[in-house]
Amino acid sequence: MGQTEHVIITAGPYQFLAVFEAEAPQTVAVFRALLPYRERLIHVRWSGEGLWVPLGDRDFGVKFENHTSHPSAGHILLYPGGYSETELLFCYGGVSFASKMGQLAANHFLTIIEGNENLRALGELVLWKGAQEVVFELADDERVSQFRQNRASKASANPPRSRL
């Protein structure tokens, strides 16, 4: 049986379902070995609408792969270090990845595929209320099904209101 490609991310009061990116196999392997991974998200200083986990001078031994300076909302990246400190970047909106040293690129290794409607709310929560706990966990088929059932239950309990 193959390895699961799904990750459930619990960040503050929100949950997201993400998938690993095949184009970043070394970064995926390193991050997978860390799971479950628990840290705190803080708001970026230079890059726009993003959150980050500073990792100091930690060396994961990965090089650039599937790297970008302009990720989309829902993309999660690992900057392997070099010009700036090693970090995880969690994008909730427009991001131009940079540090005080200038433009940077990082490895896009994880993409949120469900729960995206809560990305902006999470970003604004961190911006205005401060650091939030984040947990990344592998999710097998049963866990993915449970995640989806929970989302469906919440949606049916809180139907959208008419704006009339």
mmCIF file with all atom_site columns, C-alpha atoms in Angstrom:
data_model
loop_
_atom_site.group_PDB
_atom_site.id
_atom_site.type_symbol
_atom_site.label_atom_id
_atom_site.label_alt_id
_atom_site.label_comp_id
_atom_site.label_asym_id
_atom_site.label_entity_id
_atom_site.label_seq_id
_atom_site.pdbx_PDB_ins_code
_atom_site.Cartn_x
_atom_site.Cartn_y
_atom_site.Cartn_z
_atom_site.occupancy
_atom_site.B_iso_or_equiv
_atom_site.pdbx_formal_charge
_atom_site.auth_seq_id
_atom_site.auth_comp_id
_atom_site.auth_asym_id
_atom_site.auth_atom_id
_atom_site.pdbx_PDB_model_num
ATOM 1   C CA . MET A 1 1   ? 0.000   0.000  0.000  1.00 0.00 ? 1   MET A CA 1
ATOM 2   C CA . GLY A 1 2   ? 1.339   3.479  -0.933 1.00 0.00 ? 2   GLY A CA 1
ATOM 3   C CA . GLN A 1 3   ? 1.959   6.368  1.384  1.00 0.00 ? 3   GLN A CA 1
ATOM 4   C CA . THR A 1 4   ? -0.885  8.737  2.087  1.00 0.00 ? 4   THR A CA 1
ATOM 5   C CA . GLU A 1 5   ? -0.703  12.015 0.223  1.00 0.00 ? 5   GLU A CA 1
ATOM 6   C CA . HIS A 1 6   ? -3.189  13.872 2.435  1.00 0.00 ? 6   HIS A CA 1
ATOM 7   C CA . VAL A 1 7   ? -2.416  16.076 5.403  1.00 0.00 ? 7   VAL A CA 1
ATOM 8   C CA . ILE A 1 8   ? -4.925  17.563 7.836  1.00 0.00 ? 8   ILE A CA 1
ATOM 9   C CA . ILE A 1 9   ? -3.857  20.950 9.115  1.00 0.00 ? 9   ILE A CA 1
ATOM 10  C CA . THR A 1 10  ? -5.438  22.361 12.258 1.00 0.00 ? 10  THR A CA 1
ATOM 11  C CA . ALA A 1 11  ? -4.550  26.037 12.614 1.00 0.00 ? 11  ALA A CA 1
ATOM 12  C CA . GLY A 1 12  ? -6.206  28.050 15.350 1.00 0.00 ? 12  GLY A CA 1
ATOM 13  C CA . PRO A 1 13  ? -9.925  27.166 15.172 1.00 0.00 ? 13  PRO A CA 1
ATOM 14  C CA . TYR A 1 14  ? -9.773  26.082 11.502 1.00 0.00 ? 14  TYR A CA 1
ATOM 15  C CA . GLN A 1 15  ? -9.074  22.803 9.728  1.00 0.00 ? 15  GLN A CA 1
ATOM 16  C CA . PHE A 1 16  ? -7.761  22.309 6.215  1.00 0.00 ? 16  PHE A CA 1
ATOM 17  C CA . LEU A 1 17  ? -7.107  19.323 3.980  1.00 0.00 ? 17  LEU A CA 1
ATOM 18  C CA . ALA A 1 18  ? -3.912  19.443 1.936  1.00 0.00 ? 18  ALA A CA 1
ATOM 19  C CA . VAL A 1 19  ? -2.015  17.243 -0.524 1.00 0.00 ? 19  VAL A CA 1
ATOM 20  C CA . PHE A 1 20  ? 1.698   16.823 -1.055 1.00 0.00 ? 20  PHE A CA 1
ATOM 21  C CA . GLU A 1 21  ? 3.210   18.144 -4.286 1.00 0.00 ? 21  GLU A CA 1
ATOM 22  C CA . ALA A 1 22  ? 4.882   15.421 -6.390 1.00 0.00 ? 22  ALA A CA 1
ATOM 23  C CA . GLU A 1 23  ? 7.227   18.035 -7.905 1.00 0.00 ? 23  GLU A CA 1
ATOM 24  C CA . ALA A 1 24  ? 8.993   18.475 -4.528 1.00 0.00 ? 24  ALA A CA 1
ATOM 25  C CA . PRO A 1 25  ? 9.869   14.893 -3.528 1.00 0.00 ? 25  PRO A CA 1
ATOM 26  C CA . GLN A 1 26  ? 12.850  15.710 -1.279 1.00 0.00 ? 26  GLN A CA 1
ATOM 27  C CA . THR A 1 27  ? 10.973  18.413 0.622  1.00 0.00 ? 27  THR A CA 1
ATOM 28  C CA . VAL A 1 28  ? 7.908   16.157 0.959  1.00 0.00 ? 28  VAL A CA 1
ATOM 29  C CA . ALA A 1 29  ? 10.070  13.336 2.351  1.00 0.00 ? 29  ALA A CA 1
ATOM 30  C CA . VAL A 1 30  ? 11.690  15.628 4.919  1.00 0.00 ? 30  VAL A CA 1
ATOM 31  C CA . PHE A 1 31  ? 8.376   17.119 6.045  1.00 0.00 ? 31  PHE A CA 1
ATOM 32  C CA . ARG A 1 32  ? 6.613   13.744 6.112  1.00 0.00 ? 32  ARG A CA 1
ATOM 33  C CA . ALA A 1 33  ? 9.297   12.496 8.531  1.00 0.00 ? 33  ALA A CA 1
ATOM 34  C CA . LEU A 1 34  ? 8.425   15.371 10.921 1.00 0.00 ? 34  LEU A CA 1
ATOM 35  C CA . LEU A 1 35  ? 4.716   14.483 11.109 1.00 0.00 ? 35  LEU A CA 1
ATOM 36  C CA . PRO A 1 36  ? 2.819   14.978 13.246 1.00 0.00 ? 36  PRO A CA 1
ATOM 37  C CA . TYR A 1 37  ? 4.328   18.473 13.381 1.00 0.00 ? 37  TYR A CA 1
ATOM 38  C CA . ARG A 1 38  ? 3.189   21.033 15.951 1.00 0.00 ? 38  ARG A CA 1
ATOM 39  C CA . GLU A 1 39  ? 4.276   24.672 16.015 1.00 0.00 ? 39  GLU A CA 1
ATOM 40  C CA . ARG A 1 40  ? 2.905   28.217 16.118 1.00 0.00 ? 40  ARG A CA 1
ATOM 41  C CA . LEU A 1 41  ? 2.082   30.404 13.124 1.00 0.00 ? 41  LEU A CA 1
ATOM 42  C CA . ILE A 1 42  ? 2.966   34.091 13.207 1.00 0.00 ? 42  ILE A CA 1
ATOM 43  C CA . HIS A 1 43  ? 2.340   36.744 10.579 1.00 0.00 ? 43  HIS A CA 1
ATOM 44  C CA . VAL A 1 44  ? 5.064   37.400 7.996  1.00 0.00 ? 44  VAL A CA 1
ATOM 45  C CA . ARG A 1 45  ? 7.027   40.641 8.172  1.00 0.00 ? 45  ARG A CA 1
ATOM 46  C CA . TRP A 1 46  ? 7.938   41.253 4.532  1.00 0.00 ? 46  TRP A CA 1
ATOM 47  C CA . SER A 1 47  ? 5.974   38.988 2.215  1.00 0.00 ? 47  SER A CA 1
ATOM 48  C CA . GLY A 1 48  ? 2.329   40.128 2.301  1.00 0.00 ? 48  GLY A CA 1
ATOM 49  C CA . GLU A 1 49  ? -0.616  37.884 3.147  1.00 0.00 ? 49  GLU A CA 1
ATOM 50  C CA . GLY A 1 50  ? 1.218   34.959 4.649  1.00 0.00 ? 50  GLY A CA 1
ATOM 51  C CA . LEU A 1 51  ? 1.986   33.240 7.916  1.00 0.00 ? 51  LEU A CA 1
ATOM 52  C CA . TRP A 1 52  ? 5.248   31.620 8.853  1.00 0.00 ? 52  TRP A CA 1
ATOM 53  C CA . VAL A 1 53  ? 7.036   29.297 11.207 1.00 0.00 ? 53  VAL A CA 1
ATOM 54  C CA . PRO A 1 54  ? 10.602  30.540 11.736 1.00 0.00 ? 54  PRO A CA 1
ATOM 55  C CA . LEU A 1 55  ? 13.060  27.642 11.928 1.00 0.00 ? 55  LEU A CA 1
ATOM 56  C CA . GLY A 1 56  ? 16.307  29.529 12.515 1.00 0.00 ? 56  GLY A CA 1
ATOM 57  C CA . ASP A 1 57  ? 19.410  27.894 11.093 1.00 0.00 ? 57  ASP A CA 1
ATOM 58  C CA . ARG A 1 58  ? 17.886  24.401 10.889 1.00 0.00 ? 58  ARG A CA 1
ATOM 59  C CA . ASP A 1 59  ? 19.278  22.555 7.878  1.00 0.00 ? 59  ASP A CA 1
ATOM 60  C CA . PHE A 1 60  ? 16.959  19.941 6.381  1.00 0.00 ? 60  PHE A CA 1
ATOM 61  C CA . GLY A 1 61  ? 19.472  19.058 3.670  1.00 0.00 ? 61  GLY A CA 1
ATOM 62  C CA . VAL A 1 62  ? 17.127  19.904 0.780  1.00 0.00 ? 62  VAL A CA 1
ATOM 63  C CA . LYS A 1 63  ? 17.887  22.064 -2.213 1.00 0.00 ? 63  LYS A CA 1
ATOM 64  C CA . PHE A 1 64  ? 15.508  24.122 -4.280 1.00 0.00 ? 64  PHE A CA 1
ATOM 65  C CA . GLU A 1 65  ? 12.764  22.154 -6.054 1.00 0.00 ? 65  GLU A CA 1
ATOM 66  C CA . ASN A 1 66  ? 9.362   23.326 -7.270 1.00 0.00 ? 66  ASN A CA 1
ATOM 67  C CA . HIS A 1 67  ? 10.371  26.730 -5.904 1.00 0.00 ? 67  HIS A CA 1
ATOM 68  C CA . THR A 1 68  ? 8.532   30.001 -6.335 1.00 0.00 ? 68  THR A CA 1
ATOM 69  C CA . SER A 1 69  ? 8.578   33.597 -5.126 1.00 0.00 ? 69  SER A CA 1
ATOM 70  C CA . HIS A 1 70  ? 4.879   34.181 -5.843 1.00 0.00 ? 70  HIS A CA 1
ATOM 71  C CA . PRO A 1 71  ? 2.822   31.372 -4.287 1.00 0.00 ? 71  PRO A CA 1
ATOM 72  C CA . SER A 1 72  ? -0.969  31.319 -4.287 1.00 0.00 ? 72  SER A CA 1
ATOM 73  C CA . ALA A 1 73  ? -3.352  31.231 -1.352 1.00 0.00 ? 73  ALA A CA 1
ATOM 74  C CA . GLY A 1 74  ? -3.336  27.730 0.088  1.00 0.00 ? 74  GLY A CA 1
ATOM 75  C CA . HIS A 1 75  ? 0.271   26.976 -0.871 1.00 0.00 ? 75  HIS A CA 1
ATOM 76  C CA . ILE A 1 76  ? 2.683   25.922 1.855  1.00 0.00 ? 76  ILE A CA 1
ATOM 77  C CA . LEU A 1 77  ? 6.394   26.320 1.213  1.00 0.00 ? 77  LEU A CA 1
ATOM 78  C CA . LEU A 1 78  ? 9.691   25.451 2.853  1.00 0.00 ? 78  LEU A CA 1
ATOM 79  C CA . TYR A 1 79  ? 12.529  27.912 2.510  1.00 0.00 ? 79  TYR A CA 1
ATOM 80  C CA . PRO A 1 80  ? 15.644  25.775 3.057  1.00 0.00 ? 80  PRO A CA 1
ATOM 81  C CA . GLY A 1 81  ? 17.763  28.682 4.270  1.00 0.00 ? 81  GLY A CA 1
ATOM 82  C CA . GLY A 1 82  ? 20.689  30.522 2.781  1.00 0.00 ? 82  GLY A CA 1
ATOM 83  C CA . TYR A 1 83  ? 20.113  34.262 2.526  1.00 0.00 ? 83  TYR A CA 1
ATOM 84  C CA . SER A 1 84  ? 17.575  34.262 5.326  1.00 0.00 ? 84  SER A CA 1
ATOM 85  C CA . GLU A 1 85  ? 16.591  31.836 8.063  1.00 0.00 ? 85  GLU A CA 1
ATOM 86  C CA . THR A 1 86  ? 14.919  28.503 7.328  1.00 0.00 ? 86  THR A CA 1
ATOM 87  C CA . GLU A 1 87  ? 11.130  28.771 7.497  1.00 0.00 ? 87  GLU A CA 1
ATOM 88  C CA . LEU A 1 88  ? 7.729   27.384 6.591  1.00 0.00 ? 88  LEU A CA 1
ATOM 89  C CA . LEU A 1 89  ? 5.495   29.813 4.686  1.00 0.00 ? 89  LEU A CA 1
ATOM 90  C CA . PHE A 1 90  ? 1.698   29.371 4.862  1.00 0.00 ? 90  PHE A CA 1
ATOM 91  C CA . CYS A 1 91  ? -0.014  31.585 2.257  1.00 0.00 ? 91  CYS A CA 1
ATOM 92  C CA . TYR A 1 92  ? -3.529  32.925 2.791  1.00 0.00 ? 92  TYR A CA 1
ATOM 93  C CA . GLY A 1 93  ? -3.571  35.615 0.099  1.00 0.00 ? 93  GLY A CA 1
ATOM 94  C CA . GLY A 1 94  ? -1.216  37.598 -2.110 1.00 0.00 ? 94  GLY A CA 1
ATOM 95  C CA . VAL A 1 95  ? 2.414   36.820 -1.326 1.00 0.00 ? 95  VAL A CA 1
ATOM 96  C CA . SER A 1 96  ? 5.679   38.042 -2.813 1.00 0.00 ? 96  SER A CA 1
ATOM 97  C CA . PHE A 1 97  ? 8.175   36.004 -0.800 1.00 0.00 ? 97  PHE A CA 1
ATOM 98  C CA . ALA A 1 98  ? 10.994  38.188 0.518  1.00 0.00 ? 98  ALA A CA 1
ATOM 99  C CA . SER A 1 99  ? 13.154  39.063 3.488  1.00 0.00 ? 99  SER A CA 1
ATOM 100 C CA . LYS A 1 100 ? 15.080  42.174 4.421  1.00 0.00 ? 100 LYS A CA 1
ATOM 101 C CA . MET A 1 101 ? 17.748  40.794 2.060  1.00 0.00 ? 101 MET A CA 1
ATOM 102 C CA . GLY A 1 102 ? 15.305  40.977 -0.890 1.00 0.00 ? 102 GLY A CA 1
ATOM 103 C CA . GLN A 1 103 ? 13.339  38.545 -3.038 1.00 0.00 ? 103 GLN A CA 1
ATOM 104 C CA . LEU A 1 104 ? 13.454  34.848 -2.062 1.00 0.00 ? 104 LEU A CA 1
ATOM 105 C CA . ALA A 1 105 ? 12.111  31.577 -3.479 1.00 0.00 ? 105 ALA A CA 1
ATOM 106 C CA . ALA A 1 106 ? 10.937  28.568 -1.479 1.00 0.00 ? 106 ALA A CA 1
ATOM 107 C CA . ASN A 1 107 ? 9.879   24.984 -2.186 1.00 0.00 ? 107 ASN A CA 1
ATOM 108 C CA . HIS A 1 108 ? 6.138   24.573 -2.749 1.00 0.00 ? 108 HIS A CA 1
ATOM 109 C CA . PHE A 1 109 ? 5.507   21.120 -1.248 1.00 0.00 ? 109 PHE A CA 1
ATOM 110 C CA . LEU A 1 110 ? 1.943   21.171 0.128  1.00 0.00 ? 110 LEU A CA 1
ATOM 111 C CA . THR A 1 111 ? -1.332  22.598 -1.227 1.00 0.00 ? 111 THR A CA 1
ATOM 112 C CA . ILE A 1 112 ? -4.576  23.114 0.675  1.00 0.00 ? 112 ILE A CA 1
ATOM 113 C CA . ILE A 1 113 ? -7.457  21.623 -1.327 1.00 0.00 ? 113 ILE A CA 1
ATOM 114 C CA . GLU A 1 114 ? -10.350 21.926 1.157  1.00 0.00 ? 114 GLU A CA 1
ATOM 115 C CA . GLY A 1 115 ? -11.137 24.569 3.746  1.00 0.00 ? 115 GLY A CA 1
ATOM 116 C CA . ASN A 1 116 ? -9.724  27.378 1.578  1.00 0.00 ? 116 ASN A CA 1
ATOM 117 C CA . GLU A 1 117 ? -12.696 29.569 2.470  1.00 0.00 ? 117 GLU A CA 1
ATOM 118 C CA . ASN A 1 118 ? -11.144 29.915 5.958  1.00 0.00 ? 118 ASN A CA 1
ATOM 119 C CA . LEU A 1 119 ? -7.650  30.953 4.850  1.00 0.00 ? 119 LEU A CA 1
ATOM 120 C CA . ARG A 1 120 ? -8.314  34.700 5.024  1.00 0.00 ? 120 ARG A CA 1
ATOM 121 C CA . ALA A 1 121 ? -10.037 34.377 8.406  1.00 0.00 ? 121 ALA A CA 1
ATOM 122 C CA . LEU A 1 122 ? -6.991  32.500 9.751  1.00 0.00 ? 122 LEU A CA 1
ATOM 123 C CA . GLY A 1 123 ? -4.603  35.109 8.352  1.00 0.00 ? 123 GLY A CA 1
ATOM 124 C CA . GLU A 1 124 ? -6.566  37.968 9.882  1.00 0.00 ? 124 GLU A CA 1
ATOM 125 C CA . LEU A 1 125 ? -6.828  36.113 13.203 1.00 0.00 ? 125 LEU A CA 1
ATOM 126 C CA . VAL A 1 126 ? -3.037  35.790 13.353 1.00 0.00 ? 126 VAL A CA 1
ATOM 127 C CA . LEU A 1 127 ? -2.535  39.385 12.193 1.00 0.00 ? 127 LEU A CA 1
ATOM 128 C CA . TRP A 1 128 ? -4.849  40.928 14.808 1.00 0.00 ? 128 TRP A CA 1
ATOM 129 C CA . LYS A 1 129 ? -4.813  38.406 17.675 1.00 0.00 ? 129 LYS A CA 1
ATOM 130 C CA . GLY A 1 130 ? -1.303  36.935 17.441 1.00 0.00 ? 130 GLY A CA 1
ATOM 131 C CA . ALA A 1 131 ? 0.328   33.543 17.074 1.00 0.00 ? 131 ALA A CA 1
ATOM 132 C CA . GLN A 1 132 ? -1.882  30.482 16.610 1.00 0.00 ? 132 GLN A CA 1
ATOM 133 C CA . GLU A 1 133 ? -1.049  26.839 17.154 1.00 0.00 ? 133 GLU A CA 1
ATOM 134 C CA . VAL A 1 134 ? -0.770  24.741 13.993 1.00 0.00 ? 134 VAL A CA 1
ATOM 135 C CA . VAL A 1 135 ? -0.680  20.955 13.714 1.00 0.00 ? 135 VAL A CA 1
ATOM 136 C CA . PHE A 1 136 ? 0.095   19.022 10.521 1.00 0.00 ? 136 PHE A CA 1
ATOM 137 C CA . GLU A 1 137 ? -0.957  15.332 10.557 1.00 0.00 ? 137 GLU A CA 1
ATOM 138 C CA . LEU A 1 138 ? -0.985  12.591 7.933  1.00 0.00 ? 138 LEU A CA 1
ATOM 139 C CA . ALA A 1 139 ? -4.518  11.593 6.984  1.00 0.00 ? 139 ALA A CA 1
ATOM 140 C CA . ASP A 1 140 ? -5.484  8.166  5.697  1.00 0.00 ? 140 ASP A CA 1
ATOM 141 C CA . ASP A 1 141 ? -8.739  7.609  3.759  1.00 0.00 ? 141 ASP A CA 1
ATOM 142 C CA . GLU A 1 142 ? -10.757 7.179  6.964  1.00 0.00 ? 142 GLU A CA 1
ATOM 143 C CA . ARG A 1 143 ? -9.433  10.431 8.420  1.00 0.00 ? 143 ARG A CA 1
ATOM 144 C CA . VAL A 1 144 ? -10.121 12.296 5.154  1.00 0.00 ? 144 VAL A CA 1
ATOM 145 C CA . SER A 1 145 ? -13.689 10.938 5.148  1.00 0.00 ? 145 SER A CA 1
ATOM 146 C CA . GLN A 1 146 ? -14.171 12.051 8.755  1.00 0.00 ? 146 GLN A CA 1
ATOM 147 C CA . PHE A 1 147 ? -12.792 15.522 7.898  1.00 0.00 ? 147 PHE A CA 1
ATOM 148 C CA . ARG A 1 148 ? -15.300 15.833 5.039  1.00 0.00 ? 148 ARG A CA 1
ATOM 149 C CA . GLN A 1 149 ? -18.219 14.600 7.166  1.00 0.00 ? 149 GLN A CA 1
ATOM 150 C CA . ASN A 1 150 ? -17.382 17.185 9.841  1.00 0.00 ? 150 ASN A CA 1
ATOM 151 C CA . ARG A 1 151 ? -17.307 19.950 7.214  1.00 0.00 ? 151 ARG A CA 1
ATOM 152 C CA . ALA A 1 152 ? -20.643 18.813 5.780  1.00 0.00 ? 152 ALA A CA 1
ATOM 153 C CA . SER A 1 153 ? -22.210 18.735 9.266  1.00 0.00 ? 153 SER A CA 1
ATOM 154 C CA . LYS A 1 154 ? -21.021 22.270 10.008 1.00 0.00 ? 154 LYS A CA 1
ATOM 155 C CA . ALA A 1 155 ? -22.284 23.511 6.647  1.00 0.00 ? 155 ALA A CA 1
ATOM 156 C CA . SER A 1 156 ? -25.757 22.016 7.154  1.00 0.00 ? 156 SER A CA 1
ATOM 157 C CA . ALA A 1 157 ? -25.922 23.380 10.718 1.00 0.00 ? 157 ALA A CA 1
ATOM 158 C CA . ASN A 1 158 ? -24.989 26.882 9.488  1.00 0.00 ? 158 ASN A CA 1
ATOM 159 C CA . PRO A 1 159 ? -26.640 27.410 6.088  1.00 0.00 ? 159 PRO A CA 1
ATOM 160 C CA . PRO A 1 160 ? -25.751 30.642 4.270  1.00 0.00 ? 160 PRO A CA 1
ATOM 161 C CA . ARG A 1 161 ? -28.013 33.553 5.112  1.00 0.00 ? 161 ARG A CA 1
ATOM 162 C CA . SER A 1 162 ? -29.903 35.481 2.494  1.00 0.00 ? 162 SER A CA 1
ATOM 163 C CA . ARG A 1 163 ? -28.612 39.018 1.948  1.00 0.00 ? 163 ARG A CA 1
ATOM 164 C CA . LEU A 1 164 ? -32.028 40.414 1.043  1.00 0.00 ? 164 LEU A CA 1
#
